[in-house]
XYZ file of C-alpha atoms in Angstrom:
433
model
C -35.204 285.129 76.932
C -38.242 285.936 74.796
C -39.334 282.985 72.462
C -42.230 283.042 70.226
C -45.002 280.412 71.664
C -45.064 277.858 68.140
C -41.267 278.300 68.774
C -41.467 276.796 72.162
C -44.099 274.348 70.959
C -41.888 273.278 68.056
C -38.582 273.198 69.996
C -40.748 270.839 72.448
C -42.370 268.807 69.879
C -38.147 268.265 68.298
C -37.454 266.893 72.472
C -40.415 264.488 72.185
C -39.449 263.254 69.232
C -35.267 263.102 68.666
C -33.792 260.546 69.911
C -35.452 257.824 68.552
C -35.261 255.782 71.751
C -37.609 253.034 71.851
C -38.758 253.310 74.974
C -38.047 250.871 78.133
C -37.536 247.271 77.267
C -37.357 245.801 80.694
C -39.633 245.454 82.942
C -39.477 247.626 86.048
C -39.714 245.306 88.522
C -36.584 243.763 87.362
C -34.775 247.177 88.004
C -35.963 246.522 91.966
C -33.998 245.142 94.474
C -29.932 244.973 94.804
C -29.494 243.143 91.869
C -31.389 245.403 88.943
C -31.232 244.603 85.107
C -28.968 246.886 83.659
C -29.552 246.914 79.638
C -26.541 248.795 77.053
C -26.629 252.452 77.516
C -27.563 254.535 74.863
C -26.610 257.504 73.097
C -28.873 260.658 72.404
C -28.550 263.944 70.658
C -31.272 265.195 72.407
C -32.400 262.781 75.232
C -36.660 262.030 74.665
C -38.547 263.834 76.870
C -41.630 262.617 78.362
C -44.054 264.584 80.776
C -48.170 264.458 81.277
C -49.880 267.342 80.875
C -50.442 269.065 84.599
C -54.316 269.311 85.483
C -55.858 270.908 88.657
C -57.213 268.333 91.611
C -61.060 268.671 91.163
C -63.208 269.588 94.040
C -63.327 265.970 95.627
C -60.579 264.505 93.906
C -57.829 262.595 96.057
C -55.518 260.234 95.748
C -55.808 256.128 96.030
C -54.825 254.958 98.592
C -54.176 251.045 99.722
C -56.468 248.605 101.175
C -57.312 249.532 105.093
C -56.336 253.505 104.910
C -57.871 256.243 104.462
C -56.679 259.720 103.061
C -57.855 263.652 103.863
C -56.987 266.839 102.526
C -55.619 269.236 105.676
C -53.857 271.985 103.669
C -54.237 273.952 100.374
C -53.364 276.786 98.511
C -49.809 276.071 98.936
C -47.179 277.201 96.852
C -44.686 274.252 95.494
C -45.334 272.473 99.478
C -41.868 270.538 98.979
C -41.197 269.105 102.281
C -42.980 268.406 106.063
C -41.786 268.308 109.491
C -43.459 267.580 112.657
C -42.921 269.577 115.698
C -42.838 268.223 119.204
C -46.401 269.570 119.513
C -47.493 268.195 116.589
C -47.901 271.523 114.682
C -46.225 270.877 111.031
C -43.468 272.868 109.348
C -44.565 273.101 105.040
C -41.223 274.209 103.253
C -42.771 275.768 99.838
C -40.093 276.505 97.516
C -39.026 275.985 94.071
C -35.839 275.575 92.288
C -34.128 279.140 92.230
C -33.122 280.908 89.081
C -30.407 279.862 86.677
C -28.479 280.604 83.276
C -29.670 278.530 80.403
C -26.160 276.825 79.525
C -27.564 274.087 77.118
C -30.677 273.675 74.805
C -31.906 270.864 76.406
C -32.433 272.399 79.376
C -34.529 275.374 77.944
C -36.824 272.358 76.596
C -36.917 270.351 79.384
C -38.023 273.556 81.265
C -40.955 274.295 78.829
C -41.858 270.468 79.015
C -41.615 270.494 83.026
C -43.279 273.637 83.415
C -46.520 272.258 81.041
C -46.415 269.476 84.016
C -46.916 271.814 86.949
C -43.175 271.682 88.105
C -42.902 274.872 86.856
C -43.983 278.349 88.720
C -42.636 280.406 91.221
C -42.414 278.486 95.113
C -43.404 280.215 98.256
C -39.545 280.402 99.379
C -41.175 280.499 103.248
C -42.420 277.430 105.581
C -45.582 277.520 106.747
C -46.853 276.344 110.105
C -50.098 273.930 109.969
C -51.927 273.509 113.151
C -54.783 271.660 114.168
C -57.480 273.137 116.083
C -60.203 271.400 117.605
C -59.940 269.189 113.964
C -59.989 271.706 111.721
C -56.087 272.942 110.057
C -54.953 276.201 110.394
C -52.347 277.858 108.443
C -49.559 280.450 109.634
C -46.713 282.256 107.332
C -43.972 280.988 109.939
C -40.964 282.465 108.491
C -40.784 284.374 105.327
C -38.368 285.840 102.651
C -36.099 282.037 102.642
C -34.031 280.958 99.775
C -35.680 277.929 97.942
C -35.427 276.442 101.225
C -35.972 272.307 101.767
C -34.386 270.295 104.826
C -35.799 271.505 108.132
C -34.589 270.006 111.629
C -35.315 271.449 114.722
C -32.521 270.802 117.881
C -33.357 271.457 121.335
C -34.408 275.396 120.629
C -33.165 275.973 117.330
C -34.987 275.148 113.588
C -32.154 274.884 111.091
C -33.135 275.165 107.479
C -31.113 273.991 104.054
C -31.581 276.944 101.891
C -30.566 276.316 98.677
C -27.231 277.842 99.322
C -26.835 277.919 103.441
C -27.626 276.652 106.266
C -29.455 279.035 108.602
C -30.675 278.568 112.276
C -33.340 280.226 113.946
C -34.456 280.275 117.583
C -37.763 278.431 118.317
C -40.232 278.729 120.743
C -43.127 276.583 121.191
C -46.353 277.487 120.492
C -45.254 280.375 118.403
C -46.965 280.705 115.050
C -44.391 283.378 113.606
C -40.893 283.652 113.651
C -39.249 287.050 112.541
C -35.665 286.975 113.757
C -33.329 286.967 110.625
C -31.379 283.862 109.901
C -28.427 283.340 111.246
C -26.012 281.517 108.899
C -24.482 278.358 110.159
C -23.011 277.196 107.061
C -22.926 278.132 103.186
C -23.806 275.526 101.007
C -23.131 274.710 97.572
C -25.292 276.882 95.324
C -25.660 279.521 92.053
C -25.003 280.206 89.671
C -26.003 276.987 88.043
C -27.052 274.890 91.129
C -28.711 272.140 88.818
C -29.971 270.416 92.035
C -30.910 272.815 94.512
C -32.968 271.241 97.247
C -30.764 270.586 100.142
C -31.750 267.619 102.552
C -31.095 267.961 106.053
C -31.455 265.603 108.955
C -29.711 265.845 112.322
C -27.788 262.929 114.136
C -29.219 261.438 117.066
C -27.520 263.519 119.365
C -28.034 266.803 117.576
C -24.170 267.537 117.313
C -24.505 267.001 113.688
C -26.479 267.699 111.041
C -25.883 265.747 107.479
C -27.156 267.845 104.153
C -27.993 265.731 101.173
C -25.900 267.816 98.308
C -27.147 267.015 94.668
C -24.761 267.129 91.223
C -24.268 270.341 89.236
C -24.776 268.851 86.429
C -26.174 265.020 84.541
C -22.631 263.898 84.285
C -20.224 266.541 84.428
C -21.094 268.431 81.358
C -20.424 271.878 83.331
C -16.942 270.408 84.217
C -15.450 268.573 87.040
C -14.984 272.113 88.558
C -18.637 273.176 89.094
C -18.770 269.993 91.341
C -16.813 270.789 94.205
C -18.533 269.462 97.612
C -21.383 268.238 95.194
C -22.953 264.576 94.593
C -22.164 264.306 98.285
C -23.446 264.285 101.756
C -21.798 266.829 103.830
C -21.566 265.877 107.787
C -21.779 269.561 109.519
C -20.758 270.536 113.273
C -24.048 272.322 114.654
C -22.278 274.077 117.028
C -19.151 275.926 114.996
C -20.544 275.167 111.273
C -17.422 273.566 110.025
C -18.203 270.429 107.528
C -16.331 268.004 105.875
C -17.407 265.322 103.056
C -18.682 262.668 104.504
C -19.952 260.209 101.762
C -19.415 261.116 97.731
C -20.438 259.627 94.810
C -24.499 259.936 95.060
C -25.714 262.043 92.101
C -28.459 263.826 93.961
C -29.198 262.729 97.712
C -33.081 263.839 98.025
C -33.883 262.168 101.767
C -31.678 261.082 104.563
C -33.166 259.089 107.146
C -31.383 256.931 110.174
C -32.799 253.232 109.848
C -34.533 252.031 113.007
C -32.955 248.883 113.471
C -29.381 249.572 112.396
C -28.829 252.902 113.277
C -27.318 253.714 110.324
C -28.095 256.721 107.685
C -29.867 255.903 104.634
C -30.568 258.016 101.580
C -32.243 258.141 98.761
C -30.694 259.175 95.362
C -31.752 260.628 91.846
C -29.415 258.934 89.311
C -28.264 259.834 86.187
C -30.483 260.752 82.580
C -30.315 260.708 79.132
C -29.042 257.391 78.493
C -31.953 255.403 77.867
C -35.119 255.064 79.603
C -34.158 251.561 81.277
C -31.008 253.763 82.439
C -30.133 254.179 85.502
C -32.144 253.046 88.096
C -32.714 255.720 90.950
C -32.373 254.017 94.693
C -31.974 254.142 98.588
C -28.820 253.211 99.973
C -27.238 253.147 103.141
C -24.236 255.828 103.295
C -21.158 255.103 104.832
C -18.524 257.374 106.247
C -16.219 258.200 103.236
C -18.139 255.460 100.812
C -17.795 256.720 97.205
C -20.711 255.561 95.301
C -19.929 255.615 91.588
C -21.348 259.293 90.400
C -20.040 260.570 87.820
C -17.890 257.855 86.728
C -20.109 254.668 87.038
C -23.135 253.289 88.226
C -24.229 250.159 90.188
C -21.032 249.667 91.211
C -18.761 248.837 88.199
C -20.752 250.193 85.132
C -18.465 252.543 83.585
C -20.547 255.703 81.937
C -18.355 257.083 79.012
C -19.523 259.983 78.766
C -17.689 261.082 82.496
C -14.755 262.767 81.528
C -11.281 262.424 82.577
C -12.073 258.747 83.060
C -11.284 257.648 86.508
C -10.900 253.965 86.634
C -9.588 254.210 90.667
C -12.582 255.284 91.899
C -14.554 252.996 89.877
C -12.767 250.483 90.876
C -13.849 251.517 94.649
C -17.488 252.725 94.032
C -19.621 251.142 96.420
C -23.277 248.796 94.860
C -26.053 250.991 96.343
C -28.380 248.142 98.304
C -31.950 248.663 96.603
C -32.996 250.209 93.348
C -35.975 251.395 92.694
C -36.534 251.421 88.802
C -35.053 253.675 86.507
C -36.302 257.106 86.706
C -38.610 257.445 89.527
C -37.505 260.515 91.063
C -37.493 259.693 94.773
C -38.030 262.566 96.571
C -39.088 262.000 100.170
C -37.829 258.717 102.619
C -39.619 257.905 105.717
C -39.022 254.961 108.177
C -42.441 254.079 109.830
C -42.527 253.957 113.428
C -46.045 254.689 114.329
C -48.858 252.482 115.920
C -51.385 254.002 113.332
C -50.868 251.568 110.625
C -48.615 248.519 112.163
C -48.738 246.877 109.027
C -45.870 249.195 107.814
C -43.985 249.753 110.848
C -40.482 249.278 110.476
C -40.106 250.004 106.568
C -39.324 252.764 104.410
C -42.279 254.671 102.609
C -40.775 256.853 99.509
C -42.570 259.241 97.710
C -41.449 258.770 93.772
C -41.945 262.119 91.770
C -42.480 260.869 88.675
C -40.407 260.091 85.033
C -39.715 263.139 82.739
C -37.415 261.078 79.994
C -38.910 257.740 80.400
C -41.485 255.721 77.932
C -43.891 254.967 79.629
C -44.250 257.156 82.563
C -43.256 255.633 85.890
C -43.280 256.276 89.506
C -45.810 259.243 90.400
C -47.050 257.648 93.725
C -45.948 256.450 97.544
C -44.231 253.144 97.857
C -43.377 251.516 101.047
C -40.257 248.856 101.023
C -40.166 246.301 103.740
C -37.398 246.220 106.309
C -35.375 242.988 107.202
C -32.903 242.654 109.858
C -31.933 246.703 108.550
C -31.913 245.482 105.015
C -35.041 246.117 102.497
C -36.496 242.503 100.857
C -39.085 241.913 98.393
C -41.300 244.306 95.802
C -42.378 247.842 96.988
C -45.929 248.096 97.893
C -47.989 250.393 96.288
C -49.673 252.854 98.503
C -50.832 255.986 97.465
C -51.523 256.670 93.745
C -54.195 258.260 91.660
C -51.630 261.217 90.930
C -51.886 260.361 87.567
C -55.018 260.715 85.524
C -56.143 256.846 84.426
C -54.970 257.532 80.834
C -51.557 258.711 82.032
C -51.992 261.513 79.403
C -52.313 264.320 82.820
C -50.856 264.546 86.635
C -52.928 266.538 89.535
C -50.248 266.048 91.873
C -46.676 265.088 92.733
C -45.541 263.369 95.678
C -42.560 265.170 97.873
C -41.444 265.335 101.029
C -43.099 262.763 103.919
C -43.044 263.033 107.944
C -45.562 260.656 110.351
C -47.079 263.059 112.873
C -47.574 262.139 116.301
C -51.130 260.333 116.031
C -48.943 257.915 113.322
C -50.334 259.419 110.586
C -48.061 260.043 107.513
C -48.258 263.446 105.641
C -47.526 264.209 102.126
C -46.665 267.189 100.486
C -47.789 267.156 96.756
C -45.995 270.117 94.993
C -47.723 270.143 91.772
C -51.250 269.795 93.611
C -50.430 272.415 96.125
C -51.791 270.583 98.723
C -50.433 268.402 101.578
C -52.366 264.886 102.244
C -52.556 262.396 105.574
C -52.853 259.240 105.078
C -53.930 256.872 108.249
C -55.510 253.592 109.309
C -59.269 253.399 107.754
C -60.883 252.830 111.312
């Protein structure tokens, strides 16, 4: 599609402008916690869209960091670095992908694209993973496996790397120490995908055991404007056999799962989910929940438990009825993106909660998230405010981004990575010593 450029600036300018939405009214740390302020939905034409202006990290620019750490640069030149995965040797897996093509089925998503893209969310992604190793403290960086689809979720199982393409599940054999990897891809699984595949990034993490592996399967759609049809096995985690493939549903109801992680002290999964747009900007809070076996957790047909959304059609007052209260929100629109529970020695002050990388707004007045959080842990439960600690993606005016938080792992010195998909870069973070 071929658009004049003061057409796209025009139909971009109409986004920023319809809606007439006032902007957020509440204050966002009364959208934190398990009890969040939930203010009237609103109705939109065109939802208000919202997005800095992307900007290049300047040769010695980084991101803040909190009091007592420190933060380095160990790989650049990336293309869309979306998630990170430490090896057993402590070499680190970079998934580089962006979101695969797609038909153009409404006009808001034509100008959401232009606005996104003037962000640096836009552009084509490596669709490989690279392998970062460090020698004698300096990182090196190897194409590991090429030619993927889009791909996200990595988990390696005894021998095998399995990888959440955006529409399969593929294994490959591993070796350690190898810096390459050229076998083709065996399929373990297909995976909801294309045409549309509105959220494409596929989270992966494997049970304790490595019997299972669980894939964090985002919405088609905001709220079933594609029909109730183009969501089959969607808003869902899917619980898959690692040895024969086969999968079943195994918790529904979570708009667009982005990170699964297995809580410490518990045991028991946790995820962290995108929630619905275009209803306000102090609606509806994103959040981390823990996921039960066949919980149902309001998408498309409420939110936060009992808060019916009209605009989910047929109505289905059973399940609302059953939808489960997620535990902790995070504010409305933050865009979680990456979960981590801290284990490491490196930076004890942390150990035992859950950092989360928060993307950033696109439809929200004023901006929020674009930074690292980290959410103390309780007897399995999260208490209290998030701690900022990592920011500085933003520009101090808020008017441009140089980066945007992703995907998080802690590497075997406790360190915690970060991939930062607009910046192209990935970023450690570790105890100022």
């Amino acid at each position: 599609m071929n658009i004049p450029h003061k057409t796209l600036l025009a139909l971009t300018l109409t986004a920023l402008l319809a809606g007439c939405d006032d902007g957020a009214l509440v204050d966002p740390q009364k959208q934190i916690g398990p009890n969040p302020e939930l203010p009237q939905a609103q109705n939109f034409f065109m939802p208000p869209m919202q997005v800095p202006e992307g900007t290049p990290w300047k040769a010695g620019e980084m991101p803040k960091v909190a009091d007592g750490l420190k933060i380095e640069k160990i790989a650049e030149n990336l293309q869309h670095p979306r998630q990170v995965y430490v090896l057993p040797n402590n070499d680190v897996l970079v998934a580089e992908s962006n979101g695969p093509s797609k038909p153009t089925t409404r006009p808001k998503q034509l100008i959401m694209g232009i606005v996104q893209k003037a962000s640096g969310k836009g552009g084509a992604g490596g669709n490989r993973i690279t392998l970062l190793r460090n020698v004698n403290g300096k990182w090196e960086q190897h194409r590991f496996i090429e030619n993927l689809h889009s791909p996200f979720g990595m988990q390696l199982i005894g021998n095998t790397l399995y990888v959440a393409n955006a529409d399969s599940l593929v294994k490959f054999p591993y070796r350690e120490g190898d810096t390459e990897i050229r076998t083709a891809p065996e399929e373990v699984t297909e995976l909801p995908g294309g045409p549309i595949n509105h959220h494409w990034t596929k989270a992966l993490l494997a049970s304790p055991d490595g019997s299972k592996l669980y894939v964090g399967v985002g919405s088609n759609s905001n709220v079933t404007e594609n029909g109730i049809g183009a969501e089959y096995r969607r808003a869902a985690v899917l619980e898959v056999d690692a040895a024969s493939g086969a999968s079943r549903i195994y918790a529904s109801g979570l708009r667009n799962p982005t990170g699964l992680q297995w809580e410490p002290q518990s045991g028991k999964l946790w995820a962290i989910v995108n929630e619905r747009d275009e209803i306000g900007s102090d609606l509806v809070p994103d959040y981390m929940t823990s996921v039960q076996d066949k919980g149902f957790y309001g998408w498309p047909y409420s939110y936060f438990g009992q808060h019916v959304d009209t605009r989910a059609e047929p109505q289905r007052p059973d399940l609302v009825e059953k939808a489960i209260k997620p535990d902790y929100a995070l504010s409305s629109h933050v865009a979680p993106l990456g979960l981590l529970f801290y284990g490491g020695d490196n930076m004890p002050q942390y150990r035992g909660g859950a950092f989360i990388s928060e993307h950033g707004s696109w439809n929200r007045t004023p901006l929020n998230g674009y930074k690292v959080v980290w959410v103390k842990f309780e007897n399995g439960k999260p208490v209290g405010q998030p701690q900022t600690v990592v920011s500085g993606f933003l520009t101090d005016d808020e008017k441009q981004v140089r980066g945007l938080p992703v995907g998080l792992a802690s590497d075997k010195q406790g360190g915690v990575l970060i991939a930062d998909d607009a910046g192209n870069t990935i970023w450690r973070i570790s105890a100022a010593k």
